[in-house]
XYZ file of C-alpha atoms in Angstrom:
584
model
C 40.152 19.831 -5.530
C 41.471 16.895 -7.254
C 39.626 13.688 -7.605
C 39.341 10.298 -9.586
C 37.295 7.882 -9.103
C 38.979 4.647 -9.080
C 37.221 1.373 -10.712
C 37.321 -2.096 -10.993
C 38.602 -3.672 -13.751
C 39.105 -7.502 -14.317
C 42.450 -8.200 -15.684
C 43.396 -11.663 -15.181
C 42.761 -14.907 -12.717
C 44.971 -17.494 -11.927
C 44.542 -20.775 -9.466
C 45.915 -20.890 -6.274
C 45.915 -23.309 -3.433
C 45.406 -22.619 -0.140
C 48.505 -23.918 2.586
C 47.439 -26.438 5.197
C 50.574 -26.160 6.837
C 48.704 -24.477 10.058
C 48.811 -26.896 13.613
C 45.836 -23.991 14.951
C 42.259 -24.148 12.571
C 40.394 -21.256 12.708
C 37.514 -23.248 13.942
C 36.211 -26.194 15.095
C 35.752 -27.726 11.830
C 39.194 -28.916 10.910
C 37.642 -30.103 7.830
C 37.005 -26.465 6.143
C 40.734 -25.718 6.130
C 42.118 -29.080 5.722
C 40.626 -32.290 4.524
C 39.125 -30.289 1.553
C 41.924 -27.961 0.261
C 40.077 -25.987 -2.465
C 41.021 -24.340 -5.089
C 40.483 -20.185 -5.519
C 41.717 -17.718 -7.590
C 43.457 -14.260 -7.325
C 41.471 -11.641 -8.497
C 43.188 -8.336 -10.321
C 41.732 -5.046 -10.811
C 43.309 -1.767 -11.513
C 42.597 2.206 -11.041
C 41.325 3.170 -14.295
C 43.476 5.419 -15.251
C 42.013 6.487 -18.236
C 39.173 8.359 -15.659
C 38.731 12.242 -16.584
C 39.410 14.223 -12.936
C 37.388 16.622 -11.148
C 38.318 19.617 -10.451
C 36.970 23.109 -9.556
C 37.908 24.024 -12.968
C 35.695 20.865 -14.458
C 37.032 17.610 -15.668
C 40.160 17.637 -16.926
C 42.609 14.410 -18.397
C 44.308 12.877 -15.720
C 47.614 12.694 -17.515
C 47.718 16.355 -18.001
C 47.211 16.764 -14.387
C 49.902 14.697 -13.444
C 52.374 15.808 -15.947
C 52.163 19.449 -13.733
C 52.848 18.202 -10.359
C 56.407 17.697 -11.559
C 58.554 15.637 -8.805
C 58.122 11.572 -8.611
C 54.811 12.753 -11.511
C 57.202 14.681 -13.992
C 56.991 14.370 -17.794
C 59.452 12.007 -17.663
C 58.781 9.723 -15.320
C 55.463 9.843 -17.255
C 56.825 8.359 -20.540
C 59.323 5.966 -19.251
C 56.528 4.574 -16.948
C 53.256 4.816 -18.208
C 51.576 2.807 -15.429
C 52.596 6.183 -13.326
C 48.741 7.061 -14.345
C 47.244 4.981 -11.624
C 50.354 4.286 -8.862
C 49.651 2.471 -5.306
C 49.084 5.188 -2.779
C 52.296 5.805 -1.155
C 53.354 5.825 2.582
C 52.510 9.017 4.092
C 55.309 11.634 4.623
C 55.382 12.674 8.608
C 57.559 15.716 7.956
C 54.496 17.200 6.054
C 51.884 15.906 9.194
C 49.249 18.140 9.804
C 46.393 18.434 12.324
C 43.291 16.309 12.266
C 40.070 17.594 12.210
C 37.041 18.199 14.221
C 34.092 15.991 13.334
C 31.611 18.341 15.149
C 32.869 21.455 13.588
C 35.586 20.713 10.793
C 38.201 22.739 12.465
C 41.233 21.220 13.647
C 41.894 19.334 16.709
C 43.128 20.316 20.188
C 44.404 16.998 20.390
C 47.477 16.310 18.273
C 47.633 13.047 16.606
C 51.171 13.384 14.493
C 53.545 10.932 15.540
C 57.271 11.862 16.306
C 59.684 12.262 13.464
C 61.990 9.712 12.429
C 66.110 9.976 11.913
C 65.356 7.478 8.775
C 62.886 5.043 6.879
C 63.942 1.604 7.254
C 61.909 -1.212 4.548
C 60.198 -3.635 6.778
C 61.767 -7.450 6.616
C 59.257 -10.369 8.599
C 61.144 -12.056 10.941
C 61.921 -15.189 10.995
C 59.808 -16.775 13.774
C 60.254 -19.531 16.092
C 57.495 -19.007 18.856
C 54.068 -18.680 17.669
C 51.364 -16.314 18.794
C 48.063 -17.520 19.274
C 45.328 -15.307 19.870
C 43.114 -16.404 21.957
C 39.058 -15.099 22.307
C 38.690 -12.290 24.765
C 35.838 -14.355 26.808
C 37.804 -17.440 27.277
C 41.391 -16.175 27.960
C 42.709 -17.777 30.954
C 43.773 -15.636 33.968
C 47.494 -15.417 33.127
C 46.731 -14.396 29.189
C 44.300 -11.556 31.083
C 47.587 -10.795 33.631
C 49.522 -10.497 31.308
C 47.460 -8.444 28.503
C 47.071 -5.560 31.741
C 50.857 -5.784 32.405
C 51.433 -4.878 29.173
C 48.606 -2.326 28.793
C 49.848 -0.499 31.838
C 53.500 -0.858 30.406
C 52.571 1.357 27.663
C 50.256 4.086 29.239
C 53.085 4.370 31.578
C 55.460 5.607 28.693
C 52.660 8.472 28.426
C 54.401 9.986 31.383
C 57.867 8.748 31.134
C 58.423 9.926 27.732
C 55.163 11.044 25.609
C 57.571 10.881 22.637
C 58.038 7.068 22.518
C 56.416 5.980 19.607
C 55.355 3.193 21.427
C 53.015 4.716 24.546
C 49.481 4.610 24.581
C 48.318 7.759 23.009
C 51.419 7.389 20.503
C 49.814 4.639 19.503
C 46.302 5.636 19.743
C 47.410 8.603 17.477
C 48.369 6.471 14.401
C 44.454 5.775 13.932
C 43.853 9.476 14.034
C 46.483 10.520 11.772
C 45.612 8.077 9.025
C 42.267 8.418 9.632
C 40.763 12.074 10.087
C 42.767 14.314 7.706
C 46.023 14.227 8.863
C 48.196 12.620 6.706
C 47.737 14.158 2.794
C 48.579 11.614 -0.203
C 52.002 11.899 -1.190
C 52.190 14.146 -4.578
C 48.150 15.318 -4.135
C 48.551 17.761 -1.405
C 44.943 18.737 -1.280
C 43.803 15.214 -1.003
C 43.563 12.763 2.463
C 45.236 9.651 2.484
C 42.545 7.611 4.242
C 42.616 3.704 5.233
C 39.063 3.611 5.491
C 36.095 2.665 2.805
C 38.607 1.034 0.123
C 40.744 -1.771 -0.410
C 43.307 -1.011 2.192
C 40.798 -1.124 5.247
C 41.918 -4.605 6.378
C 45.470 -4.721 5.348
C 46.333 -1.610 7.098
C 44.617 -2.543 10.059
C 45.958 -6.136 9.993
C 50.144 -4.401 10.089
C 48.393 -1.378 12.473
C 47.618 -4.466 15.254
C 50.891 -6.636 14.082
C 53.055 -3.695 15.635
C 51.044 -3.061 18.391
C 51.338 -6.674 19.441
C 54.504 -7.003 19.288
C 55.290 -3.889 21.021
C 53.263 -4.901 24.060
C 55.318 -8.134 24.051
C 58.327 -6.284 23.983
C 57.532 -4.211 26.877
C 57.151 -7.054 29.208
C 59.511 -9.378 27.924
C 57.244 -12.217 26.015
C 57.257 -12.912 22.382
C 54.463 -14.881 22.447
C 52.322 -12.349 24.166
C 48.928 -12.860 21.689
C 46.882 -9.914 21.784
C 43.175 -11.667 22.191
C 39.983 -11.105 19.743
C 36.308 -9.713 20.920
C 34.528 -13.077 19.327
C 31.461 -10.680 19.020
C 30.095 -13.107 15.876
C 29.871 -16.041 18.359
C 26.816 -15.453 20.889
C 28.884 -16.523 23.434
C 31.001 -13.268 22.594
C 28.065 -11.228 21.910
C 28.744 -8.589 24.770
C 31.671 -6.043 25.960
C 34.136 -8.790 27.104
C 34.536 -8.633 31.260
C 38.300 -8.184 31.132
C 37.543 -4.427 29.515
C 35.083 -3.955 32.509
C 36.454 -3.389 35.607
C 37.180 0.194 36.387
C 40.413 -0.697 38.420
C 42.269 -2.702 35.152
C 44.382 -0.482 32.596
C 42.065 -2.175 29.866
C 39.269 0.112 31.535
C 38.048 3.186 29.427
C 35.370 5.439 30.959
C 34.034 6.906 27.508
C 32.040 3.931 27.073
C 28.576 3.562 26.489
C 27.110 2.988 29.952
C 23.997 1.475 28.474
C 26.271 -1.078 26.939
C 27.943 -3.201 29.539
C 27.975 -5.730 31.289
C 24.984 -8.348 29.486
C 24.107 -5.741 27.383
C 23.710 -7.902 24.259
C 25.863 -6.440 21.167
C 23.227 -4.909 18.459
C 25.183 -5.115 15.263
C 22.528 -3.931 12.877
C 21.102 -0.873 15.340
C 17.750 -2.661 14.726
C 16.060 -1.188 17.886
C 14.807 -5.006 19.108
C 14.510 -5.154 23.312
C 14.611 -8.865 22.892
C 18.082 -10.690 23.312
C 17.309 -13.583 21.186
C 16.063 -11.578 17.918
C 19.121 -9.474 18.784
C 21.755 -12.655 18.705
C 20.140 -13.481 15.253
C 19.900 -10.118 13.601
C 23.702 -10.177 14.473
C 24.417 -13.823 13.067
C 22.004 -12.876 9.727
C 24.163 -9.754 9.410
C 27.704 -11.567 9.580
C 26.082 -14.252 7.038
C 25.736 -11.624 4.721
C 28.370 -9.504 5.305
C 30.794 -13.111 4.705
C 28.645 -15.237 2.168
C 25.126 -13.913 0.785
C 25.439 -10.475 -0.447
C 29.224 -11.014 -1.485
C 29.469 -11.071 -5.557
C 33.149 -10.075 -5.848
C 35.988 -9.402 -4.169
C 35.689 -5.990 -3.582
C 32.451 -6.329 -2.811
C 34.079 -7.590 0.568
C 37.740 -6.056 0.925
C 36.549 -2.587 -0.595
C 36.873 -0.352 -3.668
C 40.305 0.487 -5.558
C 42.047 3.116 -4.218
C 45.141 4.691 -5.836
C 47.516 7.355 -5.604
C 45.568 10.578 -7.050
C 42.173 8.816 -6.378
C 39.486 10.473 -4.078
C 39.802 8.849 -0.428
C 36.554 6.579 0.642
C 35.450 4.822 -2.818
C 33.201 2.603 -0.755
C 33.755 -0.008 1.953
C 33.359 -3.599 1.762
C 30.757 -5.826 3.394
C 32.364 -6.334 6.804
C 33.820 -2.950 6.860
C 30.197 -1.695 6.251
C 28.506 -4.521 9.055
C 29.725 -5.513 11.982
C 33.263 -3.565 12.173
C 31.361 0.051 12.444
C 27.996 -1.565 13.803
C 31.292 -2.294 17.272
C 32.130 1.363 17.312
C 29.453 2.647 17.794
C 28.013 0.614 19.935
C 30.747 0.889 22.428
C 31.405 4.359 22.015
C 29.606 7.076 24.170
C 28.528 10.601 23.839
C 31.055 12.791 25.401
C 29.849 16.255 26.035
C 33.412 17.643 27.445
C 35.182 16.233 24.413
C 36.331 18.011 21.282
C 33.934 17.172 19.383
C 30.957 16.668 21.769
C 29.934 13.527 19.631
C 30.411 9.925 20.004
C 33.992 9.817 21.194
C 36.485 7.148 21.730
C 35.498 3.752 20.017
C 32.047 5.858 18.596
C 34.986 8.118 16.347
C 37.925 7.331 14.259
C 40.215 10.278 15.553
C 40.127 9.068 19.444
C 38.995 4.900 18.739
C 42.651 4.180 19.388
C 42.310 5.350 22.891
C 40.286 2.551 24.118
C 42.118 -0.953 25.046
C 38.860 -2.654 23.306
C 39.319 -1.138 19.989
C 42.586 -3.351 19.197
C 40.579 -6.407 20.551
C 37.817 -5.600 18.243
C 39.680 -5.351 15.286
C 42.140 -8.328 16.190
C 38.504 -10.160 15.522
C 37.954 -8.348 12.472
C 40.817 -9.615 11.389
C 40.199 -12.831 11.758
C 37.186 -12.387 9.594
C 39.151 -11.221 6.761
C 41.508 -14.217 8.023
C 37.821 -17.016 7.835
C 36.713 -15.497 4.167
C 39.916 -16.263 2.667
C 40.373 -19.517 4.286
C 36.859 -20.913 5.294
C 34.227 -19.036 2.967
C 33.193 -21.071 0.544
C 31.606 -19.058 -2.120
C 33.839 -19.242 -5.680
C 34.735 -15.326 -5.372
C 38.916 -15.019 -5.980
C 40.382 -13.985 -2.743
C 43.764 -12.407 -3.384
C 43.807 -9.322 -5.375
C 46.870 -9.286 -7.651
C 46.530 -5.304 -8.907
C 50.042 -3.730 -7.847
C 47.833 -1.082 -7.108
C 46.965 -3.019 -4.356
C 50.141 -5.197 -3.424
C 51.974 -2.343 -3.535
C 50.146 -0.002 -1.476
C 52.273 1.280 1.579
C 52.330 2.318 5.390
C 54.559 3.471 7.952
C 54.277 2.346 11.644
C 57.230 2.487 14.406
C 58.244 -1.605 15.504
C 59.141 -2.783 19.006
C 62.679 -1.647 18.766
C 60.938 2.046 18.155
C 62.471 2.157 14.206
C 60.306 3.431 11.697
C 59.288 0.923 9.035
C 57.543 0.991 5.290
C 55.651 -1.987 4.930
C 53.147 -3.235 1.904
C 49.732 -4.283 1.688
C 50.782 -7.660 -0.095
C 53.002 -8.820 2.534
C 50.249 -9.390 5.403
C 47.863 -11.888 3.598
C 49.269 -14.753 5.535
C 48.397 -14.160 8.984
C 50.978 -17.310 9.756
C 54.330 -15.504 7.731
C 53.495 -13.124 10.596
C 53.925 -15.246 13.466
C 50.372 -15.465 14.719
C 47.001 -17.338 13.948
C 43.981 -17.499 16.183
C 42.081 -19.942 18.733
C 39.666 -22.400 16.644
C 36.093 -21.436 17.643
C 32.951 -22.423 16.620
C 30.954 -20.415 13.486
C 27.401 -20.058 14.358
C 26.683 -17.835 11.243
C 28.164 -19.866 8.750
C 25.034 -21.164 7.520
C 22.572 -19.088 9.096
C 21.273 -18.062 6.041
C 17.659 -16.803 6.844
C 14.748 -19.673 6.057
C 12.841 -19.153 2.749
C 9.430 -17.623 2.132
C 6.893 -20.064 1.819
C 5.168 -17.992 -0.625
C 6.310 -16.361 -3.544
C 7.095 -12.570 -2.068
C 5.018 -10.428 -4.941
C 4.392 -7.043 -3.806
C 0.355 -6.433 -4.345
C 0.855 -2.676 -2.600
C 2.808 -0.677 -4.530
C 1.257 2.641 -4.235
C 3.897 4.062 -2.431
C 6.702 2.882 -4.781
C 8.532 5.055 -6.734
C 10.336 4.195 -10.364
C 13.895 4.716 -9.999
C 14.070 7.696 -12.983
C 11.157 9.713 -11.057
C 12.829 9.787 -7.430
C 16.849 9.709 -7.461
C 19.051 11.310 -6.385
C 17.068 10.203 -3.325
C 17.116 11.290 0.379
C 16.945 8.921 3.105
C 15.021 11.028 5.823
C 12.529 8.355 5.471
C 11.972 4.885 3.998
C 11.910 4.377 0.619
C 10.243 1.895 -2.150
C 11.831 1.657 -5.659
C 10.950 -0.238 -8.223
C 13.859 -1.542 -10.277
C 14.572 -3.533 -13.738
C 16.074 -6.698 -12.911
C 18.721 -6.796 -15.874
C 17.448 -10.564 -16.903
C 14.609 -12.893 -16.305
C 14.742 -16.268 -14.936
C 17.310 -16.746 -12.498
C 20.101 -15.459 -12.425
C 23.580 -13.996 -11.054
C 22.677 -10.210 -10.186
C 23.751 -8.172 -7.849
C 21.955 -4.264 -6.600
C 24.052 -1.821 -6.658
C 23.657 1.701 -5.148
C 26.105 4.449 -6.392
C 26.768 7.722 -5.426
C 25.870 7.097 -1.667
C 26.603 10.748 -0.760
C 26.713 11.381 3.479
C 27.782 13.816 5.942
C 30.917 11.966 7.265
C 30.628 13.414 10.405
C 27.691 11.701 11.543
C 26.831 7.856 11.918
C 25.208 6.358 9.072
C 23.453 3.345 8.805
C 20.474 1.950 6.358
C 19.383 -1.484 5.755
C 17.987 -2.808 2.097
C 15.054 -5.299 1.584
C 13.682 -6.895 -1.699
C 10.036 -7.118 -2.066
C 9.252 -6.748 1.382
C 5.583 -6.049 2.569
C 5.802 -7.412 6.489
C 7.422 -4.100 7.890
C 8.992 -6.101 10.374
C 12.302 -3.650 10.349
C 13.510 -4.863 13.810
C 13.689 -8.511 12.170
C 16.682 -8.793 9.680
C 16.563 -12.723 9.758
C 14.087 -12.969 6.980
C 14.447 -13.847 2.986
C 14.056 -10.156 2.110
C 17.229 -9.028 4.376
C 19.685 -8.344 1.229
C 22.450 -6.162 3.241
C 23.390 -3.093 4.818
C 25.613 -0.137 4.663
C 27.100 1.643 7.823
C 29.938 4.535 8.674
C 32.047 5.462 11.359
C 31.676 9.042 12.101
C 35.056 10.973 10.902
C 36.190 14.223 9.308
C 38.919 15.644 6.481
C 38.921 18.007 4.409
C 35.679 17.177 2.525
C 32.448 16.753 4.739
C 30.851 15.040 2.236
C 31.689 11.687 1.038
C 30.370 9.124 -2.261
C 30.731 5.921 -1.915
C 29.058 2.712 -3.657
C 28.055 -0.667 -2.429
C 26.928 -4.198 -4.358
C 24.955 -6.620 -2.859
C 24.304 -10.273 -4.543
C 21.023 -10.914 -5.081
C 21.010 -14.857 -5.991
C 20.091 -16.362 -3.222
C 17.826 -14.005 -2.142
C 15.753 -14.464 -5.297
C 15.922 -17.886 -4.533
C 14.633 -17.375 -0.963
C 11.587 -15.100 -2.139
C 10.940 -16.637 -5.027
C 11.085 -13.513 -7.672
C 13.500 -15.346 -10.938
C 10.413 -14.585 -13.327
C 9.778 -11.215 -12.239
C 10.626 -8.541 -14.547
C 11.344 -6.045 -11.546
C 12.383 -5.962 -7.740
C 10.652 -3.554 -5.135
C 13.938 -2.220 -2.546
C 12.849 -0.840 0.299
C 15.706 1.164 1.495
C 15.387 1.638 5.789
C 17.556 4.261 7.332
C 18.639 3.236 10.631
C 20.720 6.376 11.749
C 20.837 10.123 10.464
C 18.932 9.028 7.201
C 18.360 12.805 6.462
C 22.436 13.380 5.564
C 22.239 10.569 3.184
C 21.176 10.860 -0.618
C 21.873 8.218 -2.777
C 22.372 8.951 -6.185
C 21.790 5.904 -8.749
C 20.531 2.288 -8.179
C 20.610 -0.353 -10.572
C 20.636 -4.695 -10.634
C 23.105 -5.812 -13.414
C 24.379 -8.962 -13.894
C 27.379 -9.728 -11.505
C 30.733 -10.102 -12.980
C 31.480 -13.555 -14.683
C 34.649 -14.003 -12.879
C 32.998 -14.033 -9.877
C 29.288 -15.765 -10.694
C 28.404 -18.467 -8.517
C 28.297 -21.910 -9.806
């Protein structure tokens, strides 16, 4: 099989100031968006096209491999277009749809998830709005935003049965996630490759059109453009359980493949840190988002995702929030289904069926309004906007209200306002919940169990592990840990939490100085059941927390939280972190 590994290269920066022409904050700190307009920069990065491919035959040059697809990759397009070597991926083609797979057992579904064909492709144009749509948080809609948000739920499972081919019903709908997400859809021009909009760079703009659509589709079906769909505020404590309105078994936002355990004041458990006690809970969960948004963020992949091009292998590596609190919501939510297809974690617990619960598109409207808070609020001197047309140009296909099938690009969703919607202002608990200092410089005395890096990777995480690494530079510094060639079984959940120089063992406490991040996966399946990925995490302030600058090494102490036997990593490193994005 064909594969290149995309990477990140820094091109050029250029200074850009944010728009305050908003009436609706983000939250309750007008100040953050406003009174203090700052100034941030756009950060470009490219697919290295120069990268030798894998194949089954060994590594070959890319170019060569291209020049014998033929079609859009022929010789000539080749030499009059030499950028050709690392395009955006393209929007998939659903004449050439083909069945998802089976996480339990890699065969292919019962359940088809291809949506219907179109008569033609129309290119997307953003309306010109005069009503706004404010999305309000799921906890504190008001009675007729909850009456209406059923209406329209109902509206749309009822085109199930009227007509199952209306791109806009409920499992229609639902299927888009499936077919995008678990094998169905191949990259256009790399037939034996997935196009995937998970664990890369296109993660949040693809979800960001994926719930645009959907929105306005439910508005369309009972008459309101300014139907908002609302946002699980599950980084606010006072959002920190499954919302009521998804509750009640008689409502159309009801879904019984729910984890039972995890109603009603079941407290949400981002991190899967195993604590029984509700308030260590509620701040593992704000320490997590704090990192995810502010302390282990070096660049700005490091928090939208990896590149991802046309030719490249699918999942390069999620970024921080993809990683944290947008999987650690699946699967808490989802249940184990033992009638299902796959007999696993289904509904919001799997990214084939996740679609088929009313709470996934209230989850992610919130997830989206994190990407929405970095760029706007997050203060950290990282460039926000990616300028790669790698990126910009990247494209998807979803059916509108009016049931036409459009192309749309990842550049032209960064402004949640251009697309007629913004969010209630609400308070940001994690913000600055960054975790309180050691009081005592945090050397590690034991290190009998503590491996060097050379004598123990690749590594397997059936257990926790100790590694000593070379910091790259003594004294303090920018540097970030980096973990490459994070190989895992994609079918199961994944999740492991990383430490520096920790000796308390307290794993079911992440609101501590030596918390330095987290990685975490949704369980899915394609063609490959095996997956790489690699994740950075910014060590600054957590040097400054333990007090390590004039250490020569670090001690990580890697914790696997879920399935830690299907997870090897393969290198781990600290180098310095890039000097467009080092903090000032």
């Amino acid at each position: 099989m064909a594969s290149l590994q995309a990477s990140c290269t820094v091109l050029s920066t250029n200074p850009r100031t944010h728009s305050s022409s908003s009436t609706q904050p983000l939250s309750a700190k007008p100040s953050h968006l406003f009174t203090n307009p700052r100034r941030s920069h756009r950060f470009q990065v490219s697919c290295d096209a120069k990268k030798n491919v894998e194949t089954s035959q060994g590594k070959i040059d890319r170019r060569n491999m291209l020049l014998g697809l033929g079609g859009m990759y022929s010789a000539a397009n080749l030499v009059s277009n030499p950028s050709a070597y690392a395009d955006p991926v393209q929007a998939p083609d659903f004449t050439k749809c083909g069945d998802a797979h089976d996480v339990a057992t890699g065969a292919l579904l019962d359940a088809k998830c291809c949506p219907p064909l179109p008569d033609k492709i129309i290119d997307y144009e953003i309306p010109k709005f005069q009503l706004f749509r404010l999305r309000p948080a799921a906890h504190r809609a008001s009675k007729e935003q909850v009456a209406k948000y059923e209406k329209a739920i109902q509206a749309m499972r009822d085109l199930d049965t009227s007509d199952p081919q209306d791109p806009r019903g409920f499992m229609q709908q639902a299927n888009i996630h499936c077919a995008y997400c678990n094998g169905a859809h191949d990259q256009v021009g790399f037939n034996n490759l997935d196009l995937q909009v998970h664990n890369s760079w296109l993660f949040f703009p693809f979800h960001r059109w994926y719930l645009y659509f959907y929105e306005r589709i439910l508005g369309k079906l009972i008459n309101d453009p300014t139907f908002a769909l609302p946002f699980w505020n599950w980084d606010n404590p006072k959002g920190m359980t499954l919302p009521p309105i998804f509750d009640n078994p008689n409502s159309s936002l009801y879904d019984a493949k729910r984890d039972p355990k995890n109603t009603g004041s079941a407290i949400v458990d981002l991190t899967f840190s195993g604590s029984t006690d509700n308030l260590q809970l509620v701040a593992n969960n704000l320490t997590s988002i704090y990192s995810e948004m502010v302390r282990s963020v070096s660049t700005t992949t490091d928090f939208v995702g990896k590149p991802y091009c046309a030719g490249s292998n699918p999942s390069p590596g999620g970024g921080s929030s993809e990683n944290g609190s947008h999987t650690g919501i699946h699967w808490w939510v989802g249940t184990k289904d033992t009638t299902g297809p796959n007999k696993f974690n289904e509904d919001m617990g799997n990214f084939y069926s996740a679609g088929r619960d009313p709470v996934f598109y209230c989850h992610h409207s919130n997830v989206d309004r994190m990407w929405t808070i970095w760029r706007e609020v997050v203060q950290n001197n990282i460039p926000k906007d990616i300028t790669s047309s790698n990126y910009l140009n990247a494209e998807f296909l979803f059916y509108d209200e009016n049931k036409r099938l459009v192309r749309v690009k990842a550049g032209d969703c960064f402004d949640q306002r251009k697309l007629g919607y913004d969010y209630d202002r609400i308070d940001l608990p994690w913000l600055n919940y960054r975790p309180p200092p050691k009081a005592a410089k945090a050397k590690v005395s034991n290190i009998s169990d503590t491996k060097t890096a050379a004598s123990v990777l690749p590594v397997n995480l059936k257990d926790t592990v100790r590694i000593i690494v070379p910091k790259s530079a003594k004294g303090k510094a920018d540097e970030q840990l980096v973990l490459e060639d994070i190989q895992t079984d994609t079918t199961k959940f994944i999740k492991f939490d990383v430490f520096i120089n920790d000796e308390d063992d307290k794993i079911e406490e992440l609101d501590r100085a030596e918390y330095a991040g987290s990685f975490a996966q949704v369980p899915h399946k394609s063609k490959n059941t095996e997956g790489k990925a690699t994740i950075s995490l910014k060590l600054t302030d957590v040097y400054d927390d333990i007090d390590v600058s004039e250490d020569d090494t670090i001690v990580v102490t890697i914790v696997p939280r879920s399935n830690g036997q299907d997870v090897t990593i393969g290198g781990i490193k600290v180098i310095p972190v890039p000097k467009q994005a080092q903090s000032s």
